């Protein structure tokens, strides 16, 4: 290719050179020649970019050209030119933005060279190749914006802010684009909100709650179909039938909408570009959109998971009520305010009655449904401004502010109890779930969170003790007992872990033969500080807390093992008696625990006697009879302990498959002096014998008692008279002495305890 180099006076010949223009253009170049003396510039003719010269007919001087350059880039360009002209360098590479007639800016990269200098070395003529770098720059911008948006997301910016930045990014990239992002509600049925501040406010708000559907404008349809919808003319497209006027009244003519999808492919919202002129999306728009819908999806989804995490941190997943942590926050806040304003706060602490039964008998799924139903009822019974929370398990709490008298809390408690007691249907079965409520108030019952909750809990416990399904207000007396109880409970748990229990044994003596027939195992707690503790100190708490179950298992195993050892060394007791509590009785594993204890010790079932009390079996007599019958069928002996203290019912002696009755110590104590006790003792013996039951008198301490019992044909005695309960080792010595003494004395003589 020949280029006619223009000389300084003539206009450059190549301006007319079609070929040059073509070649330059096909290489994506614009050639420029700048004659410094005349300050005129010449550009290759086919200059469609960056500026249409035909519409700039006067563009012949460099100063006119400079005016088209972005103000921010002028200084840099000038400095580069000065360097070349002054002869410091021939080559110059620089970049600048130039304004098109449309107002758009193009990025131009310049590679220029000084091709002529005058005698003093000043540049006379510069030739340059201009390259349109707009596309590359835009891509760079896109990457920078994208990175900025990703940073916004990780820095925890508001979602609206992030989405607005995404819109802005597209608007700078795509000419005349007005962007909008709409976010669907959780159900995915309608838009919930959006970001699009380039659109007129009134338009934006009108579309925020739009329902999606097969013909719901571009966005509603795109979300509905989960595919892009491009409407080139809103004025005619049927998809816009319902929204046409709205859009046209805001001067919007074209709208292209893309679904924003989550990772699982579900539609989270839509991204849309509006134009004020009809038309189809440009290639550039299509390219950018792919990127931004991904970005928007990421932003919406990560916000959703953050919200979910936040929700889980504050709410109970099963019931949707506040959880313990959040409730603590709300209560602390309310306490601080109440302190300033002299207000009262009431806490109603609730624990479902016998909820464990539902879980145990119907399974956890049913249990969950009950908890959900309870939560619903609590919520609907309480006022909007009251706070309802689930503290865990079957424990709920309600905080009431703004009440005048504590009696108002009692009214609330009664209402809750009433509502919960209404039948609920779970898996087709009708239930009555009752609740026990403890109430504490601020400032009367404590001024901090822990104290108030603890005291309400204590009061709730009292409500349980008073027959459940009722409420109790906290009072200071409750606390004293309760602290002790808590310490004791913690101690008991530790004792189980550390094996601090020991068994003492008390022999039973056959009155007529003087033989040791059996031995009762009586548990004690070898407390590290308090020494040996009597069962009276801890059995009832162990019962309440259920800890009696593991303790009872241990007793059973140890007692059986002990009898095995005695039998192996030729000692007399034919049988070992173990006390069973009501709680153990209700425990499913009772039968298998017993079977295991027998198997491990190798005892035959008739060597084991189980002592039950009337009250233990009367909780659920049907169940008790079934279990007792099974035990009896196994060959195990059952005796009715402490008879006379509870129901003392003859009918019970008949109903339950027992083999013997133990007369409670409270009757034996005053015989024979106390006529009443003597009469009762006689009646029990007669009644038991009539039913073919063996009678054992407990708590026999002296000759008179023994003489009376012998007269009444009581079968056996147990008491200090013969022997106190003692350790296995001590009893072993005692039994050996007893056997030796018995053999050497007259047959049937009664040996007194050597310890008396
Ligand atoms: P219990 O089953 O009626 O046991 C008899 C209690 O009377 C024992 O008290 C025993 O030491 C006491 N005793 C026996 N003879 C006399 C006497 O002549 N005079 C007096 N004053 N007391 C006498 P202990 O060992 O303190 O046990 C108390 C209760 O604790 C037992 O009454 C029993 O109900 C319960 N218990 C003991 N060990 C266990 C156990 O392993 N499991 C369960 N569930 N309860 C147990
Ligand atoms: Mg007993
Ligand atoms: Mg007893």
PDB file of C-alpha atoms in Angstrom, residues 301-449:
ATOM      1  CA  UNK A 301     -29.583 -16.573  47.958  1.00  0.00           C
ATOM      2  CA  UNK A 302     -26.777 -15.718  50.326  1.00  0.00           C
ATOM      3  CA  UNK A 303     -29.062 -13.210  52.009  1.00  0.00           C
ATOM      4  CA  UNK A 304     -31.714 -15.875  52.331  1.00  0.00           C
ATOM      5  CA  UNK A 305     -29.311 -18.272  53.970  1.00  0.00           C
ATOM      6  CA  UNK A 306     -28.107 -15.525  56.284  1.00  0.00           C
ATOM      7  CA  UNK A 307     -31.700 -14.822  57.193  1.00  0.00           C
ATOM      8  CA  UNK A 308     -32.259 -18.475  57.814  1.00  0.00           C
ATOM      9  CA  UNK A 309     -29.207 -18.698  60.036  1.00  0.00           C
ATOM     10  CA  UNK A 310     -30.341 -15.598  61.883  1.00  0.00           C
ATOM     11  CA  UNK A 311     -33.812 -17.079  62.200  1.00  0.00           C
ATOM     12  CA  UNK A 312     -32.444 -20.325  63.569  1.00  0.00           C
ATOM     13  CA  UNK A 313     -30.342 -18.385  66.013  1.00  0.00           C
ATOM     14  CA  UNK A 314     -33.382 -16.550  67.318  1.00  0.00           C
ATOM     15  CA  UNK A 315     -36.320 -18.849  66.834  1.00  0.00           C
ATOM     16  CA  UNK A 316     -37.200 -22.354  67.770  1.00  0.00           C
ATOM     17  CA  UNK A 317     -37.312 -24.349  64.588  1.00  0.00           C
ATOM     18  CA  UNK A 318     -40.109 -26.684  65.615  1.00  0.00           C
ATOM     19  CA  UNK A 319     -42.630 -24.143  66.873  1.00  0.00           C
ATOM     20  CA  UNK A 320     -41.448 -20.867  65.374  1.00  0.00           C
ATOM     21  CA  UNK A 321     -41.550 -19.282  68.828  1.00  0.00           C
ATOM     22  CA  UNK A 322     -38.561 -17.355  70.168  1.00  0.00           C
ATOM     23  CA  UNK A 323     -35.851 -19.638  71.464  1.00  0.00           C
ATOM     24  CA  UNK A 324     -34.141 -19.459  74.829  1.00  0.00           C
ATOM     25  CA  UNK A 325     -31.293 -17.232  73.654  1.00  0.00           C
ATOM     26  CA  UNK A 326     -33.564 -14.713  72.017  1.00  0.00           C
ATOM     27  CA  UNK A 327     -36.001 -14.785  74.906  1.00  0.00           C
ATOM     28  CA  UNK A 328     -33.140 -13.943  77.263  1.00  0.00           C
ATOM     29  CA  UNK A 329     -32.332 -10.939  75.121  1.00  0.00           C
ATOM     30  CA  UNK A 330     -35.926  -9.756  74.989  1.00  0.00           C
ATOM     31  CA  UNK A 331     -36.349 -10.226  78.724  1.00  0.00           C
ATOM     32  CA  UNK A 332     -33.088  -8.410  79.567  1.00  0.00           C
ATOM     33  CA  UNK A 333     -34.159  -5.540  77.406  1.00  0.00           C
ATOM     34  CA  UNK A 334     -37.625  -5.432  78.981  1.00  0.00           C
ATOM     35  CA  UNK A 335     -36.066  -5.547  82.466  1.00  0.00           C
ATOM     36  CA  UNK A 336     -33.839  -2.594  81.699  1.00  0.00           C
ATOM     37  CA  UNK A 337     -36.824  -0.616  80.466  1.00  0.00           C
ATOM     38  CA  UNK A 338     -39.072  -1.658  83.318  1.00  0.00           C
ATOM     39  CA  UNK A 339     -36.348  -0.531  85.715  1.00  0.00           C
ATOM     40  CA  UNK A 340     -36.337   2.934  84.193  1.00  0.00           C
ATOM     41  CA  UNK A 341     -40.106   3.254  83.920  1.00  0.00           C
ATOM     42  CA  UNK A 342     -41.089   1.587  87.170  1.00  0.00           C
ATOM     43  CA  UNK A 343     -43.046  -1.135  85.376  1.00  0.00           C
ATOM     44  CA  UNK A 344     -43.687  -4.703  86.412  1.00  0.00           C
ATOM     45  CA  UNK A 345     -42.941  -7.796  84.383  1.00  0.00           C
ATOM     46  CA  UNK A 346     -44.538 -11.189  84.842  1.00  0.00           C
ATOM     47  CA  UNK A 347     -43.048 -14.497  83.776  1.00  0.00           C
ATOM     48  CA  UNK A 348     -45.224 -17.554  83.348  1.00  0.00           C
ATOM     49  CA  UNK A 349     -43.035 -20.618  83.198  1.00  0.00           C
ATOM     50  CA  UNK A 350     -44.810 -23.630  81.753  1.00  0.00           C
ATOM     51  CA  UNK A 351     -43.990 -27.284  81.686  1.00  0.00           C
ATOM     52  CA  UNK A 352     -46.286 -29.768  79.997  1.00  0.00           C
ATOM     53  CA  UNK A 353     -47.596 -32.461  82.306  1.00  0.00           C
ATOM     54  CA  UNK A 354     -46.384 -35.991  81.628  1.00  0.00           C
ATOM     55  CA  UNK A 355     -45.285 -34.999  78.144  1.00  0.00           C
ATOM     56  CA  UNK A 356     -42.726 -37.775  78.195  1.00  0.00           C
ATOM     57  CA  UNK A 357     -45.569 -40.289  78.031  1.00  0.00           C
ATOM     58  CA  UNK A 358     -46.569 -39.034  74.616  1.00  0.00           C
ATOM     59  CA  UNK A 359     -43.044 -39.303  73.281  1.00  0.00           C
ATOM     60  CA  UNK A 360     -42.638 -42.723  74.824  1.00  0.00           C
ATOM     61  CA  UNK A 361     -45.930 -44.173  73.729  1.00  0.00           C
ATOM     62  CA  UNK A 362     -46.640 -42.437  70.420  1.00  0.00           C
ATOM     63  CA  UNK A 363     -43.169 -41.508  69.275  1.00  0.00           C
ATOM     64  CA  UNK A 364     -41.374 -38.252  68.711  1.00  0.00           C
ATOM     65  CA  UNK A 365     -43.319 -37.255  65.650  1.00  0.00           C
ATOM     66  CA  UNK A 366     -46.536 -37.129  67.671  1.00  0.00           C
ATOM     67  CA  UNK A 367     -44.617 -35.373  70.451  1.00  0.00           C
ATOM     68  CA  UNK A 368     -43.524 -32.710  67.978  1.00  0.00           C
ATOM     69  CA  UNK A 369     -47.082 -32.192  66.838  1.00  0.00           C
ATOM     70  CA  UNK A 370     -48.234 -31.713  70.398  1.00  0.00           C
ATOM     71  CA  UNK A 371     -45.508 -29.117  70.954  1.00  0.00           C
ATOM     72  CA  UNK A 372     -46.522 -27.295  67.790  1.00  0.00           C
ATOM     73  CA  UNK A 373     -50.161 -27.297  68.794  1.00  0.00           C
ATOM     74  CA  UNK A 374     -49.266 -26.060  72.263  1.00  0.00           C
ATOM     75  CA  UNK A 375     -47.215 -23.249  70.703  1.00  0.00           C
ATOM     76  CA  UNK A 376     -50.144 -22.276  68.481  1.00  0.00           C
ATOM     77  CA  UNK A 377     -52.497 -22.167  71.432  1.00  0.00           C
ATOM     78  CA  UNK A 378     -50.111 -20.137  73.538  1.00  0.00           C
ATOM     79  CA  UNK A 379     -49.656 -17.675  70.702  1.00  0.00           C
ATOM     80  CA  UNK A 380     -53.349 -17.297  70.041  1.00  0.00           C
ATOM     81  CA  UNK A 381     -54.248 -16.990  73.705  1.00  0.00           C
ATOM     82  CA  UNK A 382     -51.700 -14.299  74.445  1.00  0.00           C
ATOM     83  CA  UNK A 383     -51.886 -10.724  73.231  1.00  0.00           C
ATOM     84  CA  UNK A 384     -49.726  -9.576  70.345  1.00  0.00           C
ATOM     85  CA  UNK A 385     -47.434  -7.621  72.660  1.00  0.00           C
ATOM     86  CA  UNK A 386     -46.730 -10.533  75.010  1.00  0.00           C
ATOM     87  CA  UNK A 387     -43.610 -12.552  74.358  1.00  0.00           C
ATOM     88  CA  UNK A 388     -43.955 -16.311  74.011  1.00  0.00           C
ATOM     89  CA  UNK A 389     -40.898 -18.553  73.825  1.00  0.00           C
ATOM     90  CA  UNK A 390     -39.967 -22.193  73.944  1.00  0.00           C
ATOM     91  CA  UNK A 391     -37.067 -22.717  76.277  1.00  0.00           C
ATOM     92  CA  UNK A 392     -36.476 -26.267  75.152  1.00  0.00           C
ATOM     93  CA  UNK A 393     -38.111 -29.670  75.519  1.00  0.00           C
ATOM     94  CA  UNK A 394     -41.624 -29.197  76.844  1.00  0.00           C
ATOM     95  CA  UNK A 395     -40.825 -25.920  78.606  1.00  0.00           C
ATOM     96  CA  UNK A 396     -42.441 -22.711  77.448  1.00  0.00           C
ATOM     97  CA  UNK A 397     -42.412 -19.242  78.888  1.00  0.00           C
ATOM     98  CA  UNK A 398     -44.582 -16.181  78.470  1.00  0.00           C
ATOM     99  CA  UNK A 399     -43.502 -12.679  79.411  1.00  0.00           C
ATOM    100  CA  UNK A 400     -46.280 -10.240  80.239  1.00  0.00           C
ATOM    101  CA  UNK A 401     -45.660  -6.518  80.530  1.00  0.00           C
ATOM    102  CA  UNK A 402     -48.095  -3.776  81.392  1.00  0.00           C
ATOM    103  CA  UNK A 403     -50.257  -5.425  84.011  1.00  0.00           C
ATOM    104  CA  UNK A 404     -51.508  -3.743  87.124  1.00  0.00           C
ATOM    105  CA  UNK A 405     -51.987  -6.504  89.670  1.00  0.00           C
ATOM    106  CA  UNK A 406     -50.419  -9.964  89.892  1.00  0.00           C
ATOM    107  CA  UNK A 407     -53.992 -11.260  89.898  1.00  0.00           C
ATOM    108  CA  UNK A 408     -54.013 -10.364  86.211  1.00  0.00           C
ATOM    109  CA  UNK A 409     -51.262 -12.955  85.749  1.00  0.00           C
ATOM    110  CA  UNK A 410     -53.369 -15.544  87.502  1.00  0.00           C
ATOM    111  CA  UNK A 411     -56.130 -14.811  85.010  1.00  0.00           C
ATOM    112  CA  UNK A 412     -53.669 -15.306  82.149  1.00  0.00           C
ATOM    113  CA  UNK A 413     -52.407 -18.546  83.693  1.00  0.00           C
ATOM    114  CA  UNK A 414     -55.943 -19.885  84.054  1.00  0.00           C
ATOM    115  CA  UNK A 415     -56.730 -18.967  80.490  1.00  0.00           C
ATOM    116  CA  UNK A 416     -53.625 -20.779  79.254  1.00  0.00           C
ATOM    117  CA  UNK A 417     -54.401 -23.849  81.330  1.00  0.00           C
ATOM    118  CA  UNK A 418     -57.947 -23.851  80.000  1.00  0.00           C
ATOM    119  CA  UNK A 419     -56.862 -23.462  76.398  1.00  0.00           C
ATOM    120  CA  UNK A 420     -54.279 -26.197  76.608  1.00  0.00           C
ATOM    121  CA  UNK A 421     -56.649 -28.582  78.337  1.00  0.00           C
ATOM    122  CA  UNK A 422     -59.006 -28.507  75.363  1.00  0.00           C
ATOM    123  CA  UNK A 423     -58.736 -31.770  73.466  1.00  0.00           C
ATOM    124  CA  UNK A 424     -56.225 -31.921  70.634  1.00  0.00           C
ATOM    125  CA  UNK A 425     -56.238 -34.505  67.883  1.00  0.00           C
ATOM    126  CA  UNK A 426     -52.867 -35.968  67.047  1.00  0.00           C
ATOM    127  CA  UNK A 427     -52.655 -38.690  64.421  1.00  0.00           C
ATOM    128  CA  UNK A 428     -56.354 -39.269  64.673  1.00  0.00           C
ATOM    129  CA  UNK A 429     -56.303 -39.672  68.439  1.00  0.00           C
ATOM    130  CA  UNK A 430     -57.707 -37.270  70.914  1.00  0.00           C
ATOM    131  CA  UNK A 431     -55.439 -35.938  73.648  1.00  0.00           C
ATOM    132  CA  UNK A 432     -55.689 -33.796  76.683  1.00  0.00           C
ATOM    133  CA  UNK A 433     -52.376 -32.107  77.309  1.00  0.00           C
ATOM    134  CA  UNK A 434     -52.301 -30.256  80.586  1.00  0.00           C
ATOM    135  CA  UNK A 435     -49.676 -27.835  81.772  1.00  0.00           C
ATOM    136  CA  UNK A 436     -48.268 -26.646  85.101  1.00  0.00           C
ATOM    137  CA  UNK A 437     -47.399 -22.980  85.382  1.00  0.00           C
ATOM    138  CA  UNK A 438     -45.076 -21.159  87.774  1.00  0.00           C
ATOM    139  CA  UNK A 439     -45.210 -17.383  87.956  1.00  0.00           C
ATOM    140  CA  UNK A 440     -42.568 -14.907  89.040  1.00  0.00           C
ATOM    141  CA  UNK A 441     -42.737 -11.135  88.826  1.00  0.00           C
ATOM    142  CA  UNK A 442     -40.272  -8.308  88.512  1.00  0.00           C
ATOM    143  CA  UNK A 443     -39.312  -6.582  90.739  1.00  0.00           C
ATOM    144  CA  UNK A 444     -40.854  -8.633  93.583  1.00  0.00           C
ATOM    145  CA  UNK A 445     -39.288 -12.015  92.834  1.00  0.00           C
ATOM    146  CA  UNK A 446     -35.976 -10.900  91.393  1.00  0.00           C
ATOM    147  CA  UNK A 447     -34.471  -8.198  89.287  1.00  0.00           C
ATOM    148  CA  UNK A 448     -32.376 -10.171  86.877  1.00  0.00           C
ATOM    149  CA  UNK A 449     -33.094 -12.643  84.187  1.00  0.00           C
TER     150      UNK A 449
END
